[in-house]
Short mmCIF file of C-alpha atoms in Angstrom, two decimals:
data_model
loop_
_atom_site.label_atom_id
_atom_site.label_comp_id
_atom_site.label_asym_id
_atom_site.label_seq_id
_atom_site.Cartn_x
_atom_site.Cartn_y
_atom_site.Cartn_z
CA MET A 6 48.33 24.79 11.87
CA GLY A 7 46.20 22.28 13.75
CA LEU A 8 45.23 18.95 12.29
CA GLU A 9 41.61 19.98 11.94
CA VAL A 10 42.49 23.11 10.02
CA MET A 11 44.78 21.12 7.72
CA ARG A 12 41.89 18.78 7.06
CA HIS A 13 39.81 21.70 5.79
CA ARG A 14 42.15 23.04 3.20
CA ASP A 15 41.07 20.99 0.25
CA LEU A 16 37.47 20.46 1.33
CA ASN A 17 34.59 22.24 -0.40
CA PRO A 18 32.62 23.87 2.46
CA HIS A 19 29.35 23.94 0.49
CA VAL A 20 28.80 20.37 -0.62
CA SER A 21 28.91 17.13 1.33
CA VAL A 22 28.07 13.49 0.75
CA ASP A 23 26.25 11.14 3.11
CA CYS A 24 26.07 7.36 2.93
CA VAL A 25 23.10 5.25 3.98
CA ILE A 26 24.43 1.71 4.22
CA PHE A 27 21.73 -0.85 4.95
CA GLY A 28 22.94 -4.16 6.35
CA PHE A 29 20.83 -7.33 6.43
CA ASP A 30 21.72 -9.94 9.08
CA ASN A 31 18.92 -12.49 8.37
CA VAL A 32 16.91 -11.00 11.22
CA ASP A 33 16.88 -7.22 10.87
CA LEU A 34 17.49 -4.49 8.37
CA ASN A 35 20.11 -2.22 9.90
CA VAL A 36 21.71 1.06 9.05
CA LEU A 37 25.31 2.06 9.68
CA LEU A 38 25.73 5.07 11.97
CA ILE A 39 28.73 6.85 13.40
CA GLU A 40 29.11 8.57 16.75
CA ARG A 41 31.01 11.81 16.82
CA GLU A 42 31.66 11.89 20.56
CA GLU A 43 32.60 9.16 22.99
CA GLY A 44 29.77 7.70 24.95
CA TYR A 45 26.54 6.49 23.53
CA ILE A 46 27.44 3.52 21.39
CA GLU A 47 29.86 2.07 23.88
CA GLU A 48 27.96 2.68 27.08
CA ASN A 49 24.27 2.90 26.31
CA ALA A 50 23.41 1.18 23.10
CA ASN A 51 22.13 -1.88 24.91
CA ASN A 52 19.97 -0.25 27.56
CA ASN A 53 17.74 1.87 25.32
CA ALA A 54 19.10 5.17 26.61
CA GLN A 55 18.62 8.02 24.14
CA PRO A 56 21.82 9.49 22.72
CA ALA A 57 22.42 13.23 22.93
CA ARG A 58 20.79 14.93 19.94
CA GLY A 59 23.22 15.00 17.09
CA SER A 60 25.80 12.66 18.52
CA LEU A 61 24.80 9.98 16.02
CA ALA A 62 24.89 10.59 12.29
CA LEU A 63 25.23 8.97 8.92
CA PRO A 64 28.80 8.61 7.71
CA GLY A 65 29.28 11.80 5.72
CA ASP A 66 31.67 14.67 5.11
CA HIS A 67 32.49 17.42 2.67
CA ILE A 68 33.73 16.67 -0.83
CA ARG A 69 37.26 17.55 -1.84
CA GLU A 70 37.64 20.31 -4.39
CA ASP A 71 39.18 17.94 -6.92
CA GLU A 72 37.08 14.82 -6.58
CA LYS A 73 33.90 13.54 -8.20
CA LEU A 74 30.80 13.06 -6.06
CA ASP A 75 30.93 9.25 -6.35
CA GLN A 76 34.59 9.23 -5.37
CA ALA A 77 33.84 11.46 -2.41
CA ALA A 78 31.14 9.10 -1.14
CA ALA A 79 33.46 6.08 -1.32
CA ARG A 80 36.34 7.95 0.31
CA VAL A 81 34.25 9.37 3.15
CA LEU A 82 32.69 5.98 3.93
CA LYS A 83 36.14 4.40 4.01
CA GLU A 84 37.65 7.16 6.15
CA LEU A 85 34.92 7.10 8.77
CA THR A 86 33.95 3.44 8.96
CA ASN A 87 36.63 1.49 7.08
CA LEU A 88 33.98 0.02 4.75
CA ASP A 89 35.30 -0.47 1.24
CA ASN A 90 34.26 -1.86 -2.13
CA ILE A 91 30.59 -1.12 -1.69
CA PHE A 92 28.47 -0.19 -4.70
CA LEU A 93 27.08 3.20 -3.72
CA GLU A 94 24.15 4.59 -5.63
CA GLN A 95 23.30 8.27 -5.55
CA PHE A 96 19.60 8.73 -4.82
CA HIS A 97 18.88 12.33 -3.78
CA ALA A 98 20.37 15.71 -2.94
CA PHE A 99 19.15 17.37 0.25
CA GLY A 100 19.34 21.12 0.52
CA HIS A 101 16.73 22.58 2.85
CA PRO A 102 18.06 25.98 3.98
CA ASN A 103 17.51 24.99 7.64
CA ARG A 104 18.90 21.49 7.50
CA ALA A 105 21.89 22.38 9.71
CA LYS A 106 20.39 25.15 11.83
CA ASN A 107 19.74 23.06 14.95
CA GLU A 108 21.85 24.39 17.85
CA ALA A 109 23.53 21.08 18.69
CA ASP A 110 24.46 20.60 15.04
CA ARG A 111 25.81 24.14 14.83
CA GLN A 112 27.99 23.67 17.88
CA TRP A 113 29.48 20.57 16.39
CA MET A 114 30.12 22.25 13.06
CA LYS A 115 31.89 25.15 14.74
CA SER A 116 34.29 22.68 16.31
CA VAL A 117 35.26 20.91 13.10
CA ARG A 118 34.45 23.04 10.07
CA ALA A 119 36.23 25.95 8.47
CA GLU A 120 33.00 27.71 7.46
CA PRO A 121 30.41 26.49 9.96
CA ASP A 122 27.80 28.97 8.73
CA ALA A 123 27.98 28.07 5.06
CA ARG A 124 24.86 26.45 3.68
CA VAL A 125 25.62 22.82 2.89
CA ILE A 126 23.90 20.76 0.21
CA THR A 127 24.42 17.06 0.73
CA VAL A 128 24.33 14.43 -1.99
CA ALA A 129 23.13 11.14 -0.53
CA TYR A 130 24.08 7.60 -1.52
CA PHE A 131 22.70 4.24 -0.47
CA SER A 132 23.59 0.60 -0.60
CA LEU A 133 22.29 -2.68 0.78
CA VAL A 134 24.86 -5.23 1.93
CA ARG A 135 25.02 -8.47 3.82
CA LEU A 136 25.94 -7.27 7.26
CA GLU A 137 28.29 -10.09 8.22
CA MET A 138 30.56 -9.26 5.27
CA TYR A 139 31.37 -5.80 6.59
CA ASN A 140 32.90 -4.96 9.92
CA PRO A 141 32.82 -1.20 10.54
CA LYS A 142 35.78 0.35 12.35
CA ALA A 143 35.56 4.02 13.24
CA SER A 144 38.29 6.51 12.37
CA SER A 145 38.75 10.21 11.48
CA PHE A 146 36.14 12.24 13.39
CA ALA A 147 34.01 9.14 14.01
CA LYS A 148 34.63 7.76 17.47
CA HIS A 149 32.44 4.72 16.95
CA ALA A 150 30.62 3.09 14.08
CA ALA A 151 27.83 0.55 14.53
CA TRP A 152 24.75 -1.00 12.93
CA PHE A 153 21.33 0.08 14.22
CA PRO A 154 18.00 -1.60 13.37
CA VAL A 155 16.08 0.57 10.92
CA SER A 156 12.97 0.06 13.06
CA SER A 157 14.46 1.92 16.04
CA ILE A 158 16.78 4.63 14.80
CA PRO A 159 17.36 7.34 17.41
CA GLU A 160 17.31 11.06 16.63
CA LEU A 161 20.19 11.78 14.28
CA ALA A 162 22.17 14.91 13.44
CA PHE A 163 21.03 17.38 10.77
CA ASP A 164 18.30 15.98 8.48
CA HIS A 165 19.74 12.48 8.64
CA ASN A 166 16.50 10.84 9.81
CA LEU A 167 14.84 12.21 6.68
CA ILE A 168 17.73 10.99 4.55
CA VAL A 169 17.36 7.46 5.94
CA ARG A 170 13.61 7.51 5.21
CA ARG A 171 14.20 8.61 1.64
CA ALA A 172 16.92 5.97 1.22
CA LEU A 173 14.41 3.33 2.30
CA GLU A 174 12.03 4.61 -0.37
CA ALA A 175 14.80 4.38 -2.96
CA LEU A 176 15.48 0.81 -1.81
CA ARG A 177 11.77 -0.04 -2.16
CA ASN A 178 11.67 1.42 -5.65
CA GLN A 179 14.68 -0.65 -6.59
CA LEU A 180 12.89 -3.76 -5.34
CA LYS A 181 10.03 -2.98 -7.72
CA ASN A 182 12.40 -3.00 -10.69
CA GLU A 183 14.60 -5.95 -9.88
CA PRO A 184 14.68 -8.92 -7.55
CA VAL A 185 16.54 -8.44 -4.31
CA GLY A 186 20.25 -9.16 -4.56
CA PHE A 187 21.14 -12.77 -3.88
CA GLU A 188 24.40 -11.69 -2.23
CA LEU A 189 22.27 -10.64 0.73
CA LEU A 190 21.39 -14.18 1.77
CA PRO A 191 23.57 -17.14 2.66
CA PRO A 192 24.26 -19.41 -0.35
CA LYS A 193 21.49 -21.74 0.87
CA PHE A 194 18.46 -20.15 2.44
CA THR A 195 14.84 -20.81 3.33
CA LEU A 196 11.86 -19.04 1.80
CA SER A 197 11.17 -17.58 5.25
CA GLN A 198 14.57 -15.90 5.23
CA LEU A 199 13.92 -14.45 1.79
CA ARG A 200 10.43 -13.32 2.81
CA ARG A 201 11.84 -11.69 5.93
CA LEU A 202 14.17 -9.62 3.75
CA TYR A 203 11.30 -8.49 1.49
CA GLU A 204 9.17 -7.66 4.53
CA LEU A 205 11.89 -5.56 6.11
CA ILE A 206 12.52 -3.56 2.96
CA LEU A 207 8.84 -3.09 2.16
CA GLY A 208 8.00 -2.38 5.80
CA THR A 209 4.98 -4.67 5.71
CA GLU A 210 4.08 -8.28 6.46
CA LEU A 211 3.64 -10.59 3.50
CA GLU A 212 1.24 -13.51 3.53
CA LYS A 213 3.34 -16.69 3.63
CA ARG A 214 1.64 -18.84 0.99
CA ASN A 215 1.09 -15.97 -1.37
CA PHE A 216 4.75 -15.03 -1.20
CA ARG A 217 5.81 -18.61 -1.81
CA ARG A 218 3.59 -18.94 -4.87
CA LYS A 219 4.65 -15.65 -6.42
CA ILE A 220 8.36 -15.94 -5.81
CA LEU A 221 8.56 -19.53 -7.10
CA LYS A 222 6.79 -18.42 -10.28
CA LYS A 223 9.71 -16.09 -11.00
CA ASN A 224 11.77 -19.15 -11.74
CA PHE A 225 15.14 -18.01 -10.46
CA LEU A 226 15.02 -20.03 -7.23
CA VAL A 227 16.26 -23.62 -7.17
CA PRO A 228 14.82 -25.91 -4.47
CA LEU A 229 17.56 -28.08 -2.97
CA ASP A 230 17.33 -31.65 -1.69
CA GLU A 231 18.37 -30.33 1.65
CA LYS A 232 16.72 -29.00 4.77
CA GLN A 233 17.77 -26.69 7.57
CA LYS A 234 19.72 -28.33 10.38
CA GLY A 235 19.64 -27.72 14.10
CA VAL A 236 16.53 -25.55 14.24
CA PRO A 237 14.00 -25.87 17.09
CA HIS A 238 11.04 -25.86 14.67
CA ARG A 239 10.28 -28.17 11.73
CA ALA A 240 13.21 -27.90 9.34
CA ALA A 241 12.38 -25.97 6.16
CA ARG A 242 13.61 -26.71 2.67
CA LEU A 243 16.68 -24.85 1.50
CA PHE A 244 16.83 -22.91 -1.77
CA THR A 245 19.55 -21.32 -3.81
CA PHE A 246 19.59 -18.78 -6.64
CA ASP A 247 19.94 -19.87 -10.24
CA LYS A 248 22.34 -17.12 -11.20
CA ASP A 249 21.76 -17.36 -14.95
CA LYS A 250 18.00 -17.23 -14.68
CA TYR A 251 18.31 -14.54 -12.06
CA GLU A 252 20.45 -12.40 -14.35
CA SER A 253 18.22 -12.85 -17.39
CA PHE A 254 15.20 -12.12 -15.23
CA LYS A 255 16.86 -8.93 -14.04
CA THR A 256 17.54 -7.79 -17.59
CA ASP A 257 14.25 -8.87 -19.16
CA LYS A 258 11.92 -7.52 -16.58
CA TYR A 259 10.72 -4.32 -18.16
CA ASP A 260 7.08 -4.43 -17.29
CA PHE A 261 6.28 -1.36 -19.34
CA SER A 262 8.77 -1.67 -22.14
CA ILE A 263 6.00 -3.77 -23.71
CA MET G 257 25.57 48.53 -8.82
CA GLY G 258 24.66 46.97 -12.15
CA LEU G 259 21.64 44.79 -12.65
CA GLU G 260 23.76 41.68 -13.03
CA VAL G 261 25.60 42.29 -9.80
CA MET G 262 22.32 42.91 -7.97
CA ARG G 263 21.11 39.61 -9.31
CA HIS G 264 24.04 37.86 -7.66
CA ARG G 265 23.59 39.08 -4.16
CA ASP G 266 21.26 36.43 -2.86
CA LEU G 267 22.43 33.62 -5.14
CA ASN G 268 24.50 30.74 -3.80
CA PRO G 269 27.52 30.57 -6.16
CA HIS G 270 28.17 26.88 -5.45
CA VAL G 271 24.89 25.17 -6.20
CA SER G 272 22.59 25.40 -9.21
CA VAL G 273 19.50 23.63 -10.50
CA ASP G 274 18.82 22.54 -14.07
CA CYS G 275 15.50 21.51 -15.58
CA VAL G 276 15.04 18.89 -18.28
CA ILE G 277 11.51 19.41 -19.59
CA PHE G 278 10.46 16.81 -22.11
CA GLY G 279 7.53 17.74 -24.35
CA PHE G 280 5.53 15.26 -26.41
CA ASP G 281 3.72 16.61 -29.48
CA ASN G 282 2.30 13.30 -30.83
CA VAL G 283 5.21 13.06 -33.26
CA ASP G 284 8.42 13.69 -31.37
CA LEU G 285 9.85 13.74 -27.88
CA ASN G 286 11.36 17.20 -27.44
CA VAL G 287 13.42 18.93 -24.80
CA LEU G 288 13.18 22.57 -23.81
CA LEU G 289 16.40 24.56 -24.36
CA ILE G 290 17.31 28.18 -23.89
CA GLU G 291 19.73 30.29 -25.89
CA ARG G 292 21.89 32.71 -23.99
CA GLU G 293 22.90 34.89 -26.94
CA GLU G 294 20.92 36.16 -29.86
CA GLY G 295 21.26 34.19 -33.02
CA TYR G 296 20.89 30.48 -33.33
CA ILE G 297 17.29 29.72 -32.49
CA GLU G 298 15.90 32.63 -34.48
CA GLU G 299 18.12 32.45 -37.54
CA ASN G 300 19.41 28.91 -37.92
CA ALA G 301 17.22 26.41 -36.21
CA ASN G 302 15.57 25.40 -39.45
CA ASN G 303 18.61 25.02 -41.66
CA ASN G 304 20.56 22.55 -39.54
CA ALA G 305 23.38 24.98 -38.79
CA GLN G 306 25.29 24.11 -35.63
CA PRO G 307 25.00 26.63 -32.81
CA ALA G 308 28.14 28.02 -31.22
CA ARG G 309 29.29 25.70 -28.47
CA GLY G 310 27.60 26.67 -25.26
CA SER G 311 25.05 29.04 -26.68
CA LEU G 312 22.29 26.51 -26.02
CA ALA G 313 21.66 25.12 -22.56
CA LEU G 314 19.07 23.64 -20.26
CA PRO G 315 17.09 26.20 -18.28
CA GLY G 316 19.12 26.46 -15.08
CA ASP G 317 20.60 28.90 -12.62
CA HIS G 318 21.97 29.18 -9.11
CA ILE G 319 19.78 28.63 -6.09
CA ARG G 320 18.99 31.49 -3.75
CA GLU G 321 20.48 31.32 -0.30
CA ASP G 322 17.07 31.11 1.32
CA GLU G 323 15.17 28.74 -0.94
CA LYS G 324 14.69 24.99 -1.08
CA LEU G 325 16.03 23.06 -4.04
CA ASP G 326 12.54 22.24 -5.38
CA GLN G 327 11.52 25.87 -5.10
CA ALA G 328 14.66 26.95 -6.91
CA ALA G 329 13.94 24.61 -9.82
CA ALA G 330 10.39 25.93 -10.24
CA ARG G 331 11.51 29.55 -9.95
CA VAL G 332 14.38 29.21 -12.41
CA LEU G 333 12.20 27.46 -14.97
CA LYS G 334 9.59 30.19 -14.66
CA GLU G 335 12.15 33.02 -14.85
CA LEU G 336 13.88 31.73 -17.94
CA THR G 337 11.05 30.18 -19.96
CA ASN G 338 7.79 31.32 -18.34
CA LEU G 339 6.74 27.68 -17.80
CA ASP G 340 4.76 27.26 -14.62
CA ASN G 341 2.86 24.62 -12.66
CA ILE G 342 4.99 21.74 -13.85
CA PHE G 343 5.64 18.80 -11.55
CA LEU G 344 9.42 18.69 -11.38
CA GLU G 345 11.12 15.59 -10.07
CA GLN G 346 14.69 15.67 -8.83
CA PHE G 347 16.66 12.82 -10.40
CA HIS G 348 20.39 13.38 -9.98
CA ALA G 349 23.11 15.75 -8.79
CA PHE G 350 25.99 16.40 -11.18
CA GLY G 351 29.30 17.47 -9.74
CA HIS G 352 32.25 16.49 -11.93
CA PRO G 353 35.12 18.85 -11.04
CA ASN G 354 35.57 19.72 -14.73
CA ARG G 355 31.92 20.14 -15.66
CA ALA G 356 32.32 23.89 -16.27
CA LYS G 357 35.94 24.05 -17.36
CA ASN G 358 35.30 24.38 -21.09
CA GLU G 359 36.60 27.75 -22.33
CA ALA G 360 33.33 28.89 -23.93
CA ASP G 361 31.45 28.04 -20.75
CA ARG G 362 34.03 29.88 -18.65
CA GLN G 363 33.76 33.01 -20.77
CA TRP G 364 30.03 33.03 -20.35
CA MET G 365 30.24 32.53 -16.61
CA LYS G 366 32.68 35.42 -16.29
CA SER G 367 30.11 37.67 -17.90
CA VAL G 368 27.22 36.78 -15.62
CA ARG G 369 28.46 35.24 -12.39
CA ALA G 370 29.89 36.76 -9.26
CA GLU G 371 32.30 33.86 -8.65
CA PRO G 372 32.93 32.39 -12.09
CA ASP G 373 35.67 30.09 -10.80
CA ALA G 374 33.69 28.48 -8.01
CA ARG G 375 32.99 24.81 -8.50
CA VAL G 376 29.27 24.38 -9.13
CA ILE G 377 27.25 21.29 -8.25
CA THR G 378 23.96 21.17 -10.11
CA VAL G 379 20.85 19.37 -8.93
CA ALA G 380 18.83 18.25 -11.94
CA TYR G 381 15.06 17.91 -12.31
CA PHE G 382 12.93 16.43 -15.04
CA SER G 383 9.35 16.38 -16.22
CA LEU G 384 7.36 15.14 -19.18
CA VAL G 385 4.54 17.35 -20.44
CA ARG G 386 2.21 17.59 -23.38
CA LEU G 387 4.01 20.14 -25.50
CA GLU G 388 0.97 22.01 -26.79
CA MET G 389 -0.03 22.93 -23.23
CA TYR G 390 3.12 24.94 -22.66
CA ASN G 391 4.33 27.88 -24.63
CA PRO G 392 7.87 28.88 -23.63
CA LYS G 393 8.72 32.57 -23.59
CA ALA G 394 12.31 33.54 -22.85
CA SER G 395 13.24 36.09 -20.21
CA SER G 396 16.06 36.90 -17.75
CA PHE G 397 19.38 35.85 -19.33
CA ALA G 398 17.61 33.59 -21.81
CA LYS G 399 17.24 35.32 -25.16
CA HIS G 400 15.20 32.51 -26.67
CA ALA G 401 13.54 29.33 -25.49
CA ALA G 402 12.46 26.53 -27.81
CA TRP G 403 11.71 22.82 -28.05
CA PHE G 404 14.30 20.59 -29.75
CA PRO G 405 13.74 16.95 -30.75
CA VAL G 406 15.60 14.65 -28.34
CA SER G 407 16.93 12.72 -31.33
CA SER G 408 18.95 15.69 -32.63
CA ILE G 409 20.13 17.78 -29.70
CA PRO G 410 23.10 19.97 -30.61
CA GLU G 411 26.15 20.39 -28.38
CA LEU G 412 25.02 22.09 -25.18
CA ALA G 413 26.81 24.13 -22.53
CA PHE G 414 28.56 22.53 -19.55
CA ASP G 415 27.59 18.86 -19.04
CA HIS G 416 24.05 19.44 -20.21
CA ASN G 417 24.14 16.74 -22.91
CA LEU G 418 24.99 14.24 -20.18
CA ILE G 419 22.20 15.62 -17.99
CA VAL G 420 19.66 15.14 -20.79
CA ARG G 421 20.84 11.54 -21.29
CA ARG G 422 20.48 10.79 -17.60
CA ALA G 423 17.05 12.43 -17.53
CA LEU G 424 15.97 10.12 -20.34
CA GLU G 425 17.13 7.17 -18.27
CA ALA G 426 15.12 8.46 -15.31
CA LEU G 427 12.09 8.78 -17.59
CA ARG G 428 12.58 5.20 -18.80
CA ASN G 429 12.82 3.95 -15.24
CA GLN G 430 9.63 5.74 -14.38
CA LEU G 431 7.93 4.05 -17.32
CA LYS G 432 8.92 0.68 -15.84
CA ASN G 433 7.13 1.49 -12.60
CA GLU G 434 3.98 3.13 -13.85
CA PRO G 435 2.06 3.57 -17.07
CA VAL G 436 2.82 6.70 -19.04
CA GLY G 437 0.74 9.70 -17.99
CA PHE G 438 -2.53 10.01 -19.83
CA GLU G 439 -2.23 13.81 -19.80
CA LEU G 440 0.36 13.40 -22.52
CA LEU G 441 -2.09 12.33 -25.17
CA PRO G 442 -5.23 13.98 -26.52
CA PRO G 443 -8.41 12.84 -24.68
CA LYS G 444 -9.08 10.43 -27.56
CA PHE G 445 -6.10 8.76 -29.17
CA THR G 446 -5.10 5.81 -31.31
CA LEU G 447 -2.94 2.92 -30.18
CA SER G 448 -0.36 4.08 -32.72
CA GLN G 449 -0.10 7.41 -30.94
CA LEU G 450 0.36 5.67 -27.58
CA ARG G 451 2.90 3.27 -29.06
CA ARG G 452 4.80 6.20 -30.59
CA LEU G 453 5.13 7.76 -27.13
CA TYR G 454 6.44 4.52 -25.63
CA GLU G 455 8.89 4.12 -28.52
CA LEU G 456 10.22 7.64 -28.14
CA ILE G 457 10.79 7.27 -24.40
CA LEU G 458 12.30 3.80 -24.68
CA GLY G 459 14.34 4.74 -27.73
CA THR G 460 13.38 1.56 -29.53
CA GLU G 461 10.76 0.31 -31.99
CA LEU G 462 7.98 -1.83 -30.57
CA GLU G 463 6.27 -4.55 -32.56
CA LYS G 464 2.76 -3.32 -33.34
CA ARG G 465 0.64 -6.38 -32.54
CA ASN G 466 2.65 -7.26 -29.47
CA PHE G 467 2.22 -3.77 -28.11
CA ARG G 468 -1.51 -3.86 -28.77
CA ARG G 469 -1.93 -7.19 -26.98
CA LYS G 470 0.11 -6.19 -23.93
CA ILE G 471 -1.29 -2.73 -23.45
CA LEU G 472 -4.92 -3.86 -23.80
CA LYS G 473 -4.30 -6.55 -21.18
CA LYS G 474 -3.53 -3.78 -18.67
CA ASN G 475 -7.20 -2.94 -18.74
CA PHE G 476 -7.00 0.82 -18.31
CA LEU G 477 -7.75 1.65 -21.94
CA VAL G 478 -11.34 2.00 -23.14
CA PRO G 479 -12.02 1.40 -26.86
CA LEU G 480 -14.46 4.00 -28.19
CA ASP G 481 -17.13 3.58 -30.85
CA GLU G 482 -15.31 6.19 -32.84
CA LYS G 483 -12.59 6.35 -35.43
CA GLN G 484 -10.05 8.91 -36.52
CA LYS G 485 -11.33 11.50 -38.99
CA GLY G 486 -9.61 13.15 -41.93
CA VAL G 487 -6.54 10.90 -42.11
CA PRO G 488 -5.03 9.84 -45.43
CA HIS G 489 -4.70 6.18 -44.30
CA ARG G 490 -7.36 3.79 -43.00
CA ALA G 491 -8.92 5.43 -39.94
CA ALA G 492 -7.91 3.75 -36.69
CA ARG G 493 -10.09 3.20 -33.65
CA LEU G 494 -9.89 5.80 -30.91
CA PHE G 495 -9.25 4.96 -27.26
CA THR G 496 -9.46 6.82 -24.02
CA PHE G 497 -8.12 6.19 -20.52
CA ASP G 498 -10.32 4.75 -17.80
CA LYS G 499 -9.05 7.04 -15.08
CA ASP G 500 -10.22 4.90 -12.15
CA LYS G 501 -8.67 1.72 -13.49
CA TYR G 502 -5.58 3.68 -14.48
CA GLU G 503 -5.19 5.05 -10.97
CA SER G 504 -5.72 1.71 -9.27
CA PHE G 505 -3.33 0.10 -11.71
CA LYS G 506 -0.74 2.75 -10.86
CA THR G 507 -1.08 2.10 -7.13
CA ASP G 508 -1.34 -1.69 -7.26
CA LYS G 509 1.45 -2.39 -9.65
CA TYR G 510 4.26 -3.45 -7.36
CA ASP G 511 5.70 -6.28 -9.29
CA PHE G 512 8.12 -7.17 -6.53
CA SER G 513 6.13 -6.24 -3.48
CA ILE G 514 4.78 -9.78 -3.89
#
């Protein structure tokens, strides 16, 4: 019995999980992708070549017969990219009958799946992390794993482009209910860095002074007696989060709980 | 080939949909349940008897092999309860390995399902409607369909009590992002009626004057030159929604889009 066939035995051929991990690096909002064949990430990622359709995908795989959906998402992410201890939030199940009917996707499934023709419903999870804290390392059927800017994601396998778009919407909705996580920024940061993060998530430019006024009104930012060092432009003031105020703000903010 | 077996042929035995339909009747927040056997709803619903475990459930069934998840939810709701034209929103997939392992649930599945031992993932949908607009009428394997107050839901089949709880959370989250739908109230209503709806969704009492002050500040309510008629207590002023202001409020209100 080959390794691949062994791998199938305890997998449920009808249900999978996919993980959309967003990583912020102070400049860009990125998403973690895996490559299923050798080639693109190593050789072409820096010269704008287009990958073969379906060679890049979200980290995802079938659930095991005996595991919960949340467990499956954490296991699959760990197996394929070595990322661990990430809070994954389920946001949507995708089940269009044609979501895996593309020929390139079908070929790939025939090579690795026990029932390549079974209809697969995927339950999708998302998370937003500080990129520098997580170093992806491909394993299992992933040959490579790397961060890609959300603004220039190539064509992905299955319906994974749609899944990324819906994950971004889920992230935006989250931002409407609670302030962005302070773990995403360095311990001391400028308002421009914070604004950049909001802009990337919301997908729109925010007017500088307006942002400053509104965010300072929220009261969970502490201005420090310190400025940026070693920047080519005029050094900006550094801020930090007041964790207590931040937490109480997070809990209190029920705009419609009246 | 029996009717039941015919019914199975195009159903996917691994994935189902369940619908949590909340109905507001100016007094209570209710949820629509079906009964799979004769008995409880007709004979006992008014004398507080407990139904047999598993005889009551959310309207739900397996998806067809060729239909989208959203389509499946609308079809299943229509087939079992005759409710139609309801905006159903997917909110969570439930997939605990033991979610259908209860003996009563297993017995029932053996009687109606082609693969009663298959693990079933269910994709759950919710909606909130004005109860009087919808008159459930049971058909298919539902023998009865009726509204039950959310505050006193009996033990349901499978993990359906959990699904209702999570649907309530989804409803609460929605209420944080947008004002409650004006279709839920009569065209002219009192602030007490509106407050009652908020209280039922949030599961908590709201201080009367505070609620009045906050909700009027939102500016989408229009006080009318009219009062309630035929009430035993002092007649309260009637209000209506300013639909334009309500709509612009709904779109503008991005508390964190800054």
